PDB file of C-alpha atoms in Angstrom:
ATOM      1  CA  UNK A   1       8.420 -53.807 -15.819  1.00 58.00           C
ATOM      2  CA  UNK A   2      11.058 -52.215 -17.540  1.00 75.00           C
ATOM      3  CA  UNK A   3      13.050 -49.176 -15.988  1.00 77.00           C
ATOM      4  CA  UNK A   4      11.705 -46.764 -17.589  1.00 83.00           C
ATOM      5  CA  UNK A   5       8.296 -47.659 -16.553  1.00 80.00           C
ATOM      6  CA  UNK A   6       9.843 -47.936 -13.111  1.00 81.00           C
ATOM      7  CA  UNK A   7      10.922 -44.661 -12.541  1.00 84.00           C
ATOM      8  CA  UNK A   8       8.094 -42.789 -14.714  1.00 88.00           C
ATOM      9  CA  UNK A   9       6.315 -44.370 -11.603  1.00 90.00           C
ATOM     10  CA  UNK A  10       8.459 -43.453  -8.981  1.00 89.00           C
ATOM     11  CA  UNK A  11       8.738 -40.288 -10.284  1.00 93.00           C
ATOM     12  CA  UNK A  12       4.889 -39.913 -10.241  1.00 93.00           C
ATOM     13  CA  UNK A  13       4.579 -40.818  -6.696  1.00 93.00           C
ATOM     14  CA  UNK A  14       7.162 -38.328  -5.613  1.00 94.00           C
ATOM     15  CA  UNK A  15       5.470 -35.622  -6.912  1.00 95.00           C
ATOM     16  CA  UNK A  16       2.168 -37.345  -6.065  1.00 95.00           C
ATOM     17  CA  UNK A  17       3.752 -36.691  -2.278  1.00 95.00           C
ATOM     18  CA  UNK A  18       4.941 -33.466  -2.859  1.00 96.00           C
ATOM     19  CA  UNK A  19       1.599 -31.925  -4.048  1.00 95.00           C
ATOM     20  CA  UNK A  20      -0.103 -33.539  -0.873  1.00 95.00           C
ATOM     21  CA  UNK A  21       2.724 -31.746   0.927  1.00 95.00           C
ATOM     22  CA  UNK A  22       1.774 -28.410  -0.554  1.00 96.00           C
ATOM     23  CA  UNK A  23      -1.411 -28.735  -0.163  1.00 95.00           C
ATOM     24  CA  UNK A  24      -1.238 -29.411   3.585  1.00 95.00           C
ATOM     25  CA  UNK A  25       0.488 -25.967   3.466  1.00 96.00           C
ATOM     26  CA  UNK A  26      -1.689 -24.342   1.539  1.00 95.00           C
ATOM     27  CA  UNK A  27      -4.459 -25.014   4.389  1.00 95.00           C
ATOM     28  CA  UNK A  28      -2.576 -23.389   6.897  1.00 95.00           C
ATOM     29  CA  UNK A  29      -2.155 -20.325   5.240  1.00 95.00           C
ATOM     30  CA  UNK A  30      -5.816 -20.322   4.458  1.00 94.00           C
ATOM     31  CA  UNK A  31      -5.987 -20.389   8.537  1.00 94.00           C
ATOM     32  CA  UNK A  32      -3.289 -17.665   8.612  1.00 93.00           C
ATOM     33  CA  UNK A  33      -5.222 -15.215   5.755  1.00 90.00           C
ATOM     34  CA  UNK A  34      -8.231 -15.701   7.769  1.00 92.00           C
ATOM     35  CA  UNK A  35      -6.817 -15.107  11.027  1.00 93.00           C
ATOM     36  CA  UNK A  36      -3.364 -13.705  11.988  1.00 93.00           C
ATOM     37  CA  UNK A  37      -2.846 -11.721   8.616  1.00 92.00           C
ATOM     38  CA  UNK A  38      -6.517 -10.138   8.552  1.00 91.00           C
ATOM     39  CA  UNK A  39      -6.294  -8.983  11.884  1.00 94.00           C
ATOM     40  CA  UNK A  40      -2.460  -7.494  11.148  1.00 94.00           C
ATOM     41  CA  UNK A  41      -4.245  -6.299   7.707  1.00 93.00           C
ATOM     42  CA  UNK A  42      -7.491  -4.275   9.873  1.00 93.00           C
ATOM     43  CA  UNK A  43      -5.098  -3.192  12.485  1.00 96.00           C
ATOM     44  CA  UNK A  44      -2.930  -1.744   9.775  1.00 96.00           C
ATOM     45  CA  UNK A  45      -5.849  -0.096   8.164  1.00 95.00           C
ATOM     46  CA  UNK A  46      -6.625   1.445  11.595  1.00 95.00           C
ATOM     47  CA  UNK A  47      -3.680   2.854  12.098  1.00 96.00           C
ATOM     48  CA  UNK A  48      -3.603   4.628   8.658  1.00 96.00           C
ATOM     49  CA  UNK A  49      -7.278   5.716   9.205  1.00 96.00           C
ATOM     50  CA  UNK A  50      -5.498   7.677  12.417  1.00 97.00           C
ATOM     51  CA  UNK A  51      -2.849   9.463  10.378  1.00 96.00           C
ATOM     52  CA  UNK A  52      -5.239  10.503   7.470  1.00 96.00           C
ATOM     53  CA  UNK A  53      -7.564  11.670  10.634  1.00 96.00           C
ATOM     54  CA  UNK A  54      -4.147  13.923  11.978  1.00 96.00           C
ATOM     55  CA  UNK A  55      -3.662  14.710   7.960  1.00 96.00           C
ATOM     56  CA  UNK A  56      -6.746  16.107   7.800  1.00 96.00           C
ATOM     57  CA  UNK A  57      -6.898  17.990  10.973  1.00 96.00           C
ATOM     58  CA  UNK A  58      -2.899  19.421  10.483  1.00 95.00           C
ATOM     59  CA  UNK A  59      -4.040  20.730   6.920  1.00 94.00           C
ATOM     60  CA  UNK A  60      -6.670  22.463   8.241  1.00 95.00           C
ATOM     61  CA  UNK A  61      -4.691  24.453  11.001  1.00 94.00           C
ATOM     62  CA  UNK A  62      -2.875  27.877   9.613  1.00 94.00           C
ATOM     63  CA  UNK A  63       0.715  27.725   8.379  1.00 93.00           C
ATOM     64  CA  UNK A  64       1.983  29.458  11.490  1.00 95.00           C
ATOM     65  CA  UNK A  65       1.366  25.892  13.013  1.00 94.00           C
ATOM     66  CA  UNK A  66       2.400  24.158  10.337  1.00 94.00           C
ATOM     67  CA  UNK A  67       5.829  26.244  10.911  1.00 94.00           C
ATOM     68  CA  UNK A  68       5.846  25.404  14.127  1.00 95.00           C
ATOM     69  CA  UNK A  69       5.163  21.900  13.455  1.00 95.00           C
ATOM     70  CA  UNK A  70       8.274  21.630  11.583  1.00 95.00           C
ATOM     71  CA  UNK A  71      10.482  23.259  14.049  1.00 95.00           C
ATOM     72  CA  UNK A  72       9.085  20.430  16.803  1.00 96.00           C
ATOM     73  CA  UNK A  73       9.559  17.720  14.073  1.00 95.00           C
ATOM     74  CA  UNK A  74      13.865  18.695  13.158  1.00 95.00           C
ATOM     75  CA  UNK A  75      13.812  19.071  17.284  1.00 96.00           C
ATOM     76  CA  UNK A  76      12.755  15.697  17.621  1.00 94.00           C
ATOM     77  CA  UNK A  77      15.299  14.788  15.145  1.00 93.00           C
ATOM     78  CA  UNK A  78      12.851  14.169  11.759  1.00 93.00           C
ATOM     79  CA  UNK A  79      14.758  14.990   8.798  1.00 91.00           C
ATOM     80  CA  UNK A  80      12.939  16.406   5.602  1.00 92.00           C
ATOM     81  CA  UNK A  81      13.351  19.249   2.990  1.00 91.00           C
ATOM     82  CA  UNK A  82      10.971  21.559   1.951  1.00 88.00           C
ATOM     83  CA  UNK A  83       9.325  19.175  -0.790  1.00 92.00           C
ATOM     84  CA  UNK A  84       8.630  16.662   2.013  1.00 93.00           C
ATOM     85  CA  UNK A  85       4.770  16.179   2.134  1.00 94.00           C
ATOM     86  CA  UNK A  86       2.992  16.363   5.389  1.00 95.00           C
ATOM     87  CA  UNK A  87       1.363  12.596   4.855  1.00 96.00           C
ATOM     88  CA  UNK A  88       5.195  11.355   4.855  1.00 95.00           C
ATOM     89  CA  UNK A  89       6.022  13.434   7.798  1.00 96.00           C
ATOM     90  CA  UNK A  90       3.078  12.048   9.720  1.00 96.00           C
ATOM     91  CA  UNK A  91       3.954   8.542   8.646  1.00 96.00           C
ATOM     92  CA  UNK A  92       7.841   8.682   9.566  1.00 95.00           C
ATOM     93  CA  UNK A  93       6.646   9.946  13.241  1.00 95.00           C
ATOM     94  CA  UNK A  94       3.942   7.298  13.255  1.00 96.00           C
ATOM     95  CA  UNK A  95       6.040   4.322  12.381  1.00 95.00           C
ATOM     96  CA  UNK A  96       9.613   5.352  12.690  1.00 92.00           C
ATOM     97  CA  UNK A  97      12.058   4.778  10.615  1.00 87.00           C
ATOM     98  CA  UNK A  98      10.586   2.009   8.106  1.00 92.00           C
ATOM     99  CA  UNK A  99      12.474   2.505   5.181  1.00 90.00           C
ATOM    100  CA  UNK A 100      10.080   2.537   2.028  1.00 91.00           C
ATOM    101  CA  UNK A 101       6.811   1.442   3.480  1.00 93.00           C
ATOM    102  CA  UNK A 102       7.201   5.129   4.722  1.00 93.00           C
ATOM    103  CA  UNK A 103       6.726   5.985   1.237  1.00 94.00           C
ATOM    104  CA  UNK A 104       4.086   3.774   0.714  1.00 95.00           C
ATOM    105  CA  UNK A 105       2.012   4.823   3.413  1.00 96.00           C
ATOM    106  CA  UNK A 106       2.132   7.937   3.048  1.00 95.00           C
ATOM    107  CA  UNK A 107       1.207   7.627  -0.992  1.00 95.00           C
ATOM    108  CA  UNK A 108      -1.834   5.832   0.075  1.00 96.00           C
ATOM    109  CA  UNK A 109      -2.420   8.765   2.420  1.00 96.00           C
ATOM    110  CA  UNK A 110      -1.886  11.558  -0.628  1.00 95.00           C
ATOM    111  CA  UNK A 111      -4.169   9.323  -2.918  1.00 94.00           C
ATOM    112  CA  UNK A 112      -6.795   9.391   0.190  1.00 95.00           C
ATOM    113  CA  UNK A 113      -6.995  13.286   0.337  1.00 95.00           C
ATOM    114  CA  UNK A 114      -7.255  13.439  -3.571  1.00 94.00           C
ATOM    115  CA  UNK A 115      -9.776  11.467  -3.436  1.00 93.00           C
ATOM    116  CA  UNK A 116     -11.671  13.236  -0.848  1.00 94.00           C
ATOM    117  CA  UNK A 117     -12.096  10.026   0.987  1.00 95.00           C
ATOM    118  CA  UNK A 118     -13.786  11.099   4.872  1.00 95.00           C
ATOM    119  CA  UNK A 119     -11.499   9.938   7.773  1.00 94.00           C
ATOM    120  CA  UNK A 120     -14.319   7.915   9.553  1.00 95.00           C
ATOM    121  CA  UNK A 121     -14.667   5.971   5.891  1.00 95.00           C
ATOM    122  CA  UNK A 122     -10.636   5.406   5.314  1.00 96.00           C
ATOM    123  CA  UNK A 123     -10.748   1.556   6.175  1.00 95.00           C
ATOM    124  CA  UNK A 124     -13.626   0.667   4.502  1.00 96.00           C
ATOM    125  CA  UNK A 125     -12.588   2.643   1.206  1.00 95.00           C
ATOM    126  CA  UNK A 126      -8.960   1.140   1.344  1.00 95.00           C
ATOM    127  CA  UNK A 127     -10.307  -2.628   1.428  1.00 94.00           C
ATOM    128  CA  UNK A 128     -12.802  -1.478  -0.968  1.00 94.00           C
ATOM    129  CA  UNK A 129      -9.686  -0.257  -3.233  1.00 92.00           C
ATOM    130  CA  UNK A 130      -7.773  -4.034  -2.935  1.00 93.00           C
ATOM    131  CA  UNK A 131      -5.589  -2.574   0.224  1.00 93.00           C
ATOM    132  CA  UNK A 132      -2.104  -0.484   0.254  1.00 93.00           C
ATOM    133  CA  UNK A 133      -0.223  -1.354  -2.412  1.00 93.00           C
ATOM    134  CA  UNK A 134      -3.284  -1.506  -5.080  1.00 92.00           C
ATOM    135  CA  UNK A 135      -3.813   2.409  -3.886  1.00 91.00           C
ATOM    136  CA  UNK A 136      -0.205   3.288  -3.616  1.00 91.00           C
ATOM    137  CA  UNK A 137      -0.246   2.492  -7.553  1.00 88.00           C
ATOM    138  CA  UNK A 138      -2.942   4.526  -8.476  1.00 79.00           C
ATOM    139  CA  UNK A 139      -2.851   8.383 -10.064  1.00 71.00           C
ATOM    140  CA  UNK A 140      -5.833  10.415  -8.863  1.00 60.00           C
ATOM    141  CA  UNK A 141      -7.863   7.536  -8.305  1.00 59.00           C
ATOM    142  CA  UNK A 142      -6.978   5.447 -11.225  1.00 61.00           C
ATOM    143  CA  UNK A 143      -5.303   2.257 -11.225  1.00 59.00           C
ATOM    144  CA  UNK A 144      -2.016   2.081 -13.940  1.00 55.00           C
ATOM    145  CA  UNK A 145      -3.775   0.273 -16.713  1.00 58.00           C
ATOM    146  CA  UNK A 146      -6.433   3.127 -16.221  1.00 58.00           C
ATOM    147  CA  UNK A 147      -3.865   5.893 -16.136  1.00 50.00           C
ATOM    148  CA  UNK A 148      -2.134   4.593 -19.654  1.00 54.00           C
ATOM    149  CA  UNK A 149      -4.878   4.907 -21.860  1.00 55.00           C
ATOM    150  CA  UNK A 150      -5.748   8.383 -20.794  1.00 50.00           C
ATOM    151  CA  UNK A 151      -1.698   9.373 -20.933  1.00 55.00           C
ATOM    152  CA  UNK A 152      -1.579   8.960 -24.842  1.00 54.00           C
ATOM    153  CA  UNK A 153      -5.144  10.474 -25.488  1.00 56.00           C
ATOM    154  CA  UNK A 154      -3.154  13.700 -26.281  1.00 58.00           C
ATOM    155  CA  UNK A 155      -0.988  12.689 -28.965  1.00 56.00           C
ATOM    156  CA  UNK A 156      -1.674  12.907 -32.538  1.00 60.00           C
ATOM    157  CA  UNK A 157       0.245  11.008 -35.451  1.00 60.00           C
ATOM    158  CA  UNK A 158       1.907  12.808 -37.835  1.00 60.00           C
ATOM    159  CA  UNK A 159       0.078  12.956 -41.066  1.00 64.00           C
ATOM    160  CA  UNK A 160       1.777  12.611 -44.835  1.00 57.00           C
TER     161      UNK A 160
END
């Protein structure tokens, strides 16, 4: 055997050995996706279902609550301006300070209510969707590849 053929050999067994190695691993996280991580995922999903639920039921109370709603939120130390949307306000209470899976939440929240999806159906409809970041991406209800189409529909080339 020459060493060429030698190490094309050795080199094939190595990565013979490494593929067995990542497929060992990629049994365990099958385990994992069908355990630990769906039953973060539903818990999750339950939790969001709650804040849509207080979403729903804070929009629907006068602004005279929703001013005094405010004032207890900047009393509890919650910091947002004017343009701050009541889904991210809910969200930042919820789950504290989270950086920008606040945002993310709470844009799966706005995309809910656009969508007029019921509070007893939010779960369902946000695994039906492909979860939270597939909705946090969409525009009233469409996904992006949706939403670029439609954005040039208006445009007209100029004409000699």
């Amino acid at each position: 055997m020459t060493k060429t053929v030698a190490k094309t050999t050795a080199n094939a067994s190595i990565a013979q050995a490494q593929y067995k190695a990542m497929a060992a691993v990629a049994k365990k996280v099958k385990t994992w996706n069908d355990t630990s991580y769906k039953k973060a995922t539903d818990e999750l999903y339950a939790l969001l279902a709650e804040c849509y639920s207080v979403t729903l039921t804070t929009r629907a109370q006068s602004t005279a609550v929703m001013r005094e709603l405010n004032k207890l939120l900047v009393a509890k130390g919650l910091t947002f301006n004017d343009g701050t949307k009541l889904e991210t306000k809910v969200v930042r209470v919820v789950f504290g300070n989270i950086g920008k899976r606040a945002h993310i939440y709470a844009r799966v929240l706005v995309n809910a209510r656009e969508q007029a999806v019921e509070a007893k159906g939010f779960a369902k409809w946000l695994t039906a969707q492909g979860g939270v970041e597939a909705v946090r991406r969409q525009h009233k209800g469409l996904t992006p590849t949706q939403v670029k189409p439609v954005s040039y529909t208006h445009l007209t080339l100029p004409t000699n």
